Short mmCIF file of C-alpha atoms in Angstrom, two decimals:
data_model
loop_
_atom_site.label_atom_id
_atom_site.label_comp_id
_atom_site.label_asym_id
_atom_site.label_seq_id
_atom_site.Cartn_x
_atom_site.Cartn_y
_atom_site.Cartn_z
CA MET A 1 86.58 100.29 140.45
CA THR A 2 89.42 99.29 142.65
CA GLY A 3 88.98 95.94 144.04
CA SER A 4 86.83 94.96 141.07
CA VAL A 5 86.20 90.92 140.37
CA CYS A 6 88.13 90.62 137.10
CA LEU A 7 88.16 87.53 134.67
CA ILE A 8 90.82 87.11 132.19
CA THR A 9 90.96 84.52 129.44
CA GLY A 10 94.24 83.53 127.93
CA ALA A 11 95.70 84.58 131.47
CA GLY A 12 98.93 81.89 130.89
CA GLY A 13 99.91 83.79 127.84
CA PHE A 14 102.61 86.33 127.42
CA ILE A 15 99.90 89.62 127.67
CA GLY A 16 97.84 87.69 129.89
CA ALA A 17 100.32 87.37 132.56
CA HIS A 18 101.39 91.03 132.61
CA LEU A 19 97.95 92.08 132.99
CA VAL A 20 97.24 89.78 135.83
CA ARG A 21 100.18 91.11 137.71
CA ARG A 22 99.23 94.59 136.95
CA LEU A 23 95.34 93.99 138.31
CA LEU A 24 96.76 92.47 141.47
CA ASP A 25 99.01 95.54 142.11
CA ARG A 26 95.86 97.45 141.64
CA ASN A 27 94.18 95.43 144.24
CA HIS A 28 91.74 93.64 142.06
CA ARG A 29 90.31 90.20 142.69
CA VAL A 30 91.59 88.20 139.61
CA HIS A 31 90.23 84.97 138.06
CA ALA A 32 92.28 83.46 135.46
CA ILE A 33 91.07 81.14 132.63
CA VAL A 34 93.53 79.00 130.94
CA ARG A 35 93.09 76.18 128.72
CA PRO A 36 93.61 72.83 129.91
CA GLY A 37 97.18 71.52 129.27
CA SER A 38 98.38 74.76 128.67
CA PRO A 39 101.65 75.87 130.83
CA THR A 40 101.08 78.28 133.65
CA SER A 41 104.72 78.64 134.26
CA ARG A 42 104.32 82.48 133.72
CA LEU A 43 101.62 82.51 136.77
CA ASP A 44 103.15 79.77 139.22
CA ASP A 45 104.68 82.10 141.31
CA LEU A 46 101.49 83.86 142.31
CA GLY A 47 100.27 81.03 144.36
CA GLY A 48 96.75 81.75 145.78
CA ALA A 49 96.94 85.40 144.98
CA ILE A 50 94.56 84.70 141.88
CA THR A 51 92.06 81.84 141.06
CA LEU A 52 92.77 79.47 138.21
CA HIS A 53 90.14 77.92 136.21
CA HIS A 54 91.32 75.23 133.71
CA LEU A 55 88.84 75.08 130.98
CA ASP A 56 88.44 75.16 127.28
CA LEU A 57 86.24 78.36 126.16
CA ALA A 58 84.70 75.94 123.67
CA ASP A 59 82.99 73.77 126.60
CA GLY A 60 80.13 75.94 127.01
CA VAL A 61 78.64 74.21 130.10
CA ALA A 62 82.13 74.72 132.01
CA LEU A 63 82.16 78.34 130.80
CA GLU A 64 78.69 79.03 131.98
CA ARG A 65 79.52 77.42 135.48
CA CYS A 66 82.61 79.51 135.65
CA ILE A 67 80.88 82.96 134.87
CA ALA A 68 78.24 82.39 137.06
CA SER A 69 80.43 81.34 140.04
CA VAL A 70 82.98 84.43 139.36
CA ALA A 71 80.20 87.01 138.85
CA PRO A 72 82.84 89.11 137.11
CA GLN A 73 82.84 93.22 136.85
CA ARG A 74 85.39 93.31 134.43
CA VAL A 75 86.21 90.85 131.58
CA TYR A 76 89.56 90.84 129.54
CA HIS A 77 89.41 88.57 126.37
CA LEU A 78 92.77 87.72 125.42
CA ALA A 79 92.76 84.04 124.49
CA ALA A 80 93.55 83.90 120.51
CA ASN A 81 95.85 81.66 118.68
CA THR A 82 98.39 83.78 117.04
CA ARG A 83 100.04 80.98 114.91
CA ASP A 84 97.90 79.95 111.51
CA ARG A 85 99.52 78.19 108.63
CA PRO A 86 99.97 80.82 105.72
CA ASP A 87 99.09 78.08 103.33
CA ALA A 88 95.88 77.27 104.81
CA SER A 89 93.20 75.84 102.80
CA PRO A 90 89.66 77.70 102.71
CA SER A 91 88.49 74.74 105.03
CA GLN A 92 91.29 75.11 107.25
CA ILE A 93 90.54 79.04 107.52
CA GLY A 94 87.01 78.30 108.18
CA SER A 95 87.48 75.76 110.93
CA ALA A 96 90.26 78.46 112.45
CA LEU A 97 87.42 81.10 112.18
CA SER A 98 84.87 79.31 114.14
CA SER A 99 87.47 78.03 116.71
CA TYR A 100 87.72 81.76 117.48
CA VAL A 101 84.45 83.28 116.77
CA ASP A 102 82.35 80.72 118.26
CA PRO A 103 83.94 80.89 121.99
CA LEU A 104 83.72 84.81 121.51
CA MET A 105 80.10 84.73 120.78
CA GLN A 106 79.32 82.25 123.46
CA LEU A 107 81.34 84.46 126.01
CA VAL A 108 79.36 87.33 125.38
CA GLU A 109 75.87 85.64 125.37
CA LEU A 110 76.79 84.09 128.78
CA LEU A 111 78.02 87.67 130.32
CA ALA A 112 75.04 89.27 128.84
CA GLY A 113 72.49 86.79 130.48
CA LEU A 114 73.94 87.12 133.96
CA ALA A 115 71.56 88.74 136.64
CA ARG A 116 74.21 91.06 137.28
CA PRO A 117 76.32 91.39 134.05
CA PRO A 118 79.89 92.91 134.09
CA GLN A 119 80.34 96.62 133.48
CA VAL A 120 82.88 96.17 130.78
CA LEU A 121 84.45 93.82 128.27
CA VAL A 122 87.88 94.19 126.85
CA ARG A 123 88.92 92.25 124.01
CA ALA A 124 92.49 92.07 122.48
CA GLY A 125 92.09 92.55 118.61
CA SER A 126 95.50 93.05 116.44
CA ILE A 127 96.52 95.38 113.82
CA ALA A 128 96.84 92.28 111.71
CA GLU A 129 93.20 92.91 110.95
CA TYR A 130 94.27 95.95 108.51
CA GLY A 131 96.42 93.98 106.07
CA ALA A 132 96.47 96.04 102.92
CA SER A 133 94.91 99.03 104.20
CA PRO A 134 96.66 102.35 103.70
CA ILE A 135 99.41 103.15 106.00
CA PRO A 136 99.20 104.06 108.95
CA TYR A 137 96.31 102.18 109.67
CA ARG A 138 93.35 104.02 111.09
CA GLU A 139 90.15 102.59 112.68
CA ASP A 140 87.60 104.53 110.34
CA TRP A 141 89.25 103.01 107.24
CA ARG A 142 88.12 99.59 105.62
CA GLU A 143 90.29 96.72 106.39
CA TYR A 144 91.83 94.18 103.70
CA PRO A 145 93.25 91.44 106.19
CA ALA A 146 96.06 89.28 104.42
CA THR A 147 96.56 86.38 106.72
CA PRO A 148 94.20 83.79 108.35
CA TYR A 149 94.74 85.28 111.90
CA GLY A 150 93.95 88.91 110.50
CA VAL A 151 90.48 87.56 109.15
CA ARG A 152 89.94 85.83 112.55
CA MET A 153 90.55 88.95 114.58
CA LEU A 154 88.43 91.39 112.12
CA ALA A 155 85.25 88.96 112.39
CA GLY A 156 85.59 89.40 115.94
CA THR A 157 85.88 93.05 115.94
CA HIS A 158 83.08 93.49 113.75
CA LEU A 159 80.87 91.26 115.44
CA LEU A 160 81.60 92.94 118.68
CA GLU A 161 80.80 96.27 117.39
CA MET A 162 77.56 95.04 115.86
CA LEU A 163 76.30 93.57 119.14
CA ALA A 164 77.64 96.44 121.30
CA PRO A 165 74.93 98.51 121.18
CA SER A 166 72.60 95.90 122.71
CA LEU A 167 74.59 94.62 125.17
CA PRO A 168 74.20 95.51 129.04
CA PHE A 169 77.89 96.56 129.39
CA ALA A 170 80.80 98.21 127.36
CA ALA A 171 82.31 96.38 124.86
CA HIS A 172 85.80 97.45 123.57
CA THR A 173 88.36 96.02 121.11
CA ALA A 174 92.08 97.11 121.56
CA ARG A 175 93.98 96.47 118.30
CA LEU A 176 97.31 95.76 119.52
CA ALA A 177 100.55 96.37 117.68
CA LEU A 178 103.30 93.99 117.88
CA THR A 179 103.90 93.36 121.47
CA TYR A 180 107.19 92.42 122.89
CA GLY A 181 108.68 92.33 126.64
CA GLU A 182 109.82 90.07 129.62
CA GLY A 183 108.43 86.50 129.16
CA GLN A 184 107.52 86.33 125.36
CA ALA A 185 108.27 82.98 123.86
CA ASN A 186 111.78 82.61 121.76
CA SER A 187 109.65 81.46 118.95
CA PHE A 188 108.97 85.08 118.09
CA LEU A 189 111.66 87.15 116.32
CA LEU A 190 112.47 89.79 118.68
CA PRO A 191 113.20 87.33 121.66
CA ALA A 192 115.05 85.05 119.32
CA LEU A 193 117.26 88.07 117.98
CA ILE A 194 117.86 89.29 121.63
CA GLU A 195 118.97 85.79 123.03
CA ALA A 196 121.02 85.31 119.90
CA CYS A 197 122.87 88.73 120.21
CA ALA A 198 123.18 88.73 123.97
CA SER A 199 124.84 84.95 123.63
CA ASN A 200 126.91 85.86 120.63
CA ARG A 201 125.40 83.37 118.33
CA PRO A 202 124.59 83.81 114.61
CA ILE A 203 121.15 84.57 113.37
CA THR A 204 119.40 85.20 109.96
CA LEU A 205 116.91 87.61 109.36
CA ARG A 206 114.99 86.56 106.33
CA ARG A 207 112.99 89.75 105.85
CA PRO A 208 115.26 92.32 107.47
CA ASP A 209 113.29 95.47 105.56
CA ASP A 210 109.91 94.55 106.82
CA ARG A 211 108.75 97.26 109.21
CA ARG A 212 106.79 96.65 112.23
CA ASP A 213 105.10 98.88 115.12
CA LEU A 214 106.73 97.32 118.04
CA ILE A 215 104.92 98.01 121.35
CA HIS A 216 106.15 97.25 124.88
CA VAL A 217 103.92 95.02 126.99
CA SER A 218 103.87 97.44 129.86
CA ASP A 219 102.31 99.91 127.36
CA VAL A 220 99.56 97.41 126.35
CA VAL A 221 98.54 96.79 129.86
CA ASP A 222 98.37 100.36 130.63
CA ALA A 223 95.84 100.73 127.72
CA LEU A 224 94.06 97.49 128.93
CA ILE A 225 93.67 98.94 132.22
CA LEU A 226 92.26 102.19 130.72
CA LEU A 227 89.61 100.41 128.57
CA GLY A 228 88.74 98.35 131.89
CA GLU A 229 87.90 101.61 133.63
CA LYS A 230 85.88 102.90 130.48
CA ALA A 231 82.32 101.46 131.43
CA ASP A 232 80.41 104.57 130.72
CA GLY A 233 79.73 105.78 127.10
CA GLU A 234 80.26 104.12 123.67
CA SER A 235 82.04 100.97 123.09
CA LEU A 236 85.58 101.62 121.62
CA THR A 237 87.66 100.03 118.98
CA GLY A 238 91.06 101.57 119.23
CA ASN A 239 94.55 100.94 118.04
CA ILE A 240 97.01 100.39 120.73
CA ALA A 241 100.16 101.43 118.78
CA THR A 242 103.27 103.64 118.70
CA GLY A 243 102.99 104.93 115.43
CA VAL A 244 106.58 104.22 114.45
CA ALA A 245 107.46 101.06 112.21
CA PRO A 246 111.48 100.51 112.08
CA ALA A 247 112.82 98.19 109.65
CA MET A 248 114.00 94.89 111.22
CA ARG A 249 117.35 95.54 109.93
CA GLU A 250 117.21 98.75 112.07
CA VAL A 251 115.99 96.77 115.26
CA ALA A 252 119.14 94.30 114.91
CA GLY A 253 121.38 97.23 114.63
CA LEU A 254 120.05 98.51 117.75
CA VAL A 255 120.05 95.01 119.68
CA CYS A 256 123.81 94.55 118.49
CA ALA A 257 124.84 98.10 119.71
CA ILE A 258 123.27 97.28 123.52
CA THR A 259 124.88 93.90 123.68
CA GLY A 260 127.99 94.83 121.97
CA CYS A 261 127.75 91.75 119.77
CA ASP A 262 129.54 91.66 116.44
CA HIS A 263 127.03 92.89 113.65
CA ALA A 264 128.53 90.08 111.38
CA LEU A 265 126.60 87.69 113.72
CA VAL A 266 123.26 88.90 112.21
CA ASN A 267 122.85 87.73 108.58
CA PHE A 268 120.38 89.36 106.47
CA GLY A 269 118.41 87.42 103.79
CA ALA A 270 118.24 88.63 99.93
CA ALA A 271 115.59 90.86 98.70
CA ASP A 272 112.73 88.87 96.81
CA PRO A 273 111.09 91.04 94.12
CA SER A 274 108.08 88.68 94.17
CA HIS A 275 107.47 89.49 97.88
CA PRO A 276 108.35 93.50 98.65
CA PRO A 277 109.05 94.42 102.47
CA SER A 278 105.65 94.55 104.24
CA VAL A 279 104.75 97.26 106.69
CA LEU A 280 102.52 96.90 109.76
CA LEU A 281 101.97 100.36 111.27
CA ALA A 282 99.10 102.00 113.08
CA SER A 283 97.84 105.45 114.17
CA PRO A 284 97.54 105.80 117.89
CA GLU A 285 95.60 109.13 117.59
CA LYS A 286 92.26 107.52 118.67
CA ALA A 287 93.47 106.09 121.67
CA ARG A 288 95.22 109.38 122.80
CA GLU A 289 92.00 111.23 122.07
CA LYS A 290 89.54 108.87 123.69
CA LEU A 291 91.65 107.37 126.30
CA GLY A 292 94.53 109.75 126.99
CA TRP A 293 96.55 107.00 126.20
CA SER A 294 100.07 107.01 124.44
CA ALA A 295 102.99 104.79 124.39
CA LYS A 296 105.70 105.78 127.08
CA ILE A 297 108.42 103.25 126.37
CA GLY A 298 110.53 103.86 123.54
CA LEU A 299 112.04 100.81 121.36
CA GLU A 300 115.62 101.50 122.52
CA GLN A 301 114.46 101.91 126.28
CA GLY A 302 112.03 98.71 126.04
CA LEU A 303 114.90 96.56 124.55
CA ARG A 304 117.24 97.69 127.53
CA LEU A 305 114.49 96.75 129.97
CA LEU A 306 114.72 93.21 128.30
CA LEU A 307 118.59 92.96 127.65
CA GLU A 308 120.14 94.47 130.93
CA PRO A 309 119.07 91.69 133.25
CA LEU A 310 120.36 89.13 130.53
CA LEU A 311 123.88 90.94 129.89
CA GLN A 312 124.21 90.95 133.87
CA GLN A 313 124.53 87.34 133.79
CA PRO A 314 127.98 85.64 132.95
CA PRO A 315 128.56 84.30 129.33
CA GLU A 316 128.19 80.80 130.14
CA ALA A 317 124.73 81.17 131.53
CA ARG A 318 123.72 83.60 128.57
CA LEU A 319 124.48 80.55 126.36
CA ARG A 320 122.46 78.31 128.31
CA CYS A 321 119.58 80.65 128.13
CA GLY A 322 119.85 80.62 124.41
#
């Protein structure tokens, strides 16, 4: 399938931009959907190598026109809002749910209605769908999502699984662990921690004993590519994870060791008995069995890939970055 026409939603996002570049490296023709008004800085240097489509996935007319003109062979659906209010009301949760599910179902329907449907749809899910399920998360266990985001993503997974047998293309969901890497926004904890330590600035980790399955974006893109090549056989829902979940306290220690910053700059919040440490940890066994995929980049190596370019800058430049 080298040279396929690929359509990516959420292409201007952190993972989407990495996927765009990998597909270009493999000589695919890439069409990238970005929401009007969303920044495209991660894609700006690509120039005419990709075709940008500025549209809202909720705009059915614009989406139908785009899909008809592109006639994609592979579709990667990565668009999702990852920032929900933890104290959202039922009506806010319902609105957030429909804002994700409705465009997904519309996308699936439009793709299925093409005279020449795509060969495969790959959707990004999340291990947040599991919530209070036993650790490590496994795909054949019942999910108990604990956040509005987890509910939204789980609804998308179950709807796609229900529809998959009747669709004219394979439909896969990659349940992603917490992904990190170059280009991730500083509003996320790990990039903020890295910049603080590299710039010798203090930072506070409010929940240092929370454990997280952290996966490098390069490994995630490897898995998405493999799923995009899986056009025959059953549709797959699989965890894309490392199977290891260090405490954020340990991650901070590793970042300090690599940067050489004073460990005292990292402050740890006090334990709260009413909110015990949480664990997000998924088993990657199914992806290994069905795709031959496993994470290649360990946490220390991944952190070094992020930190070494930053550490090569003079201290004053690091401070400006922070």
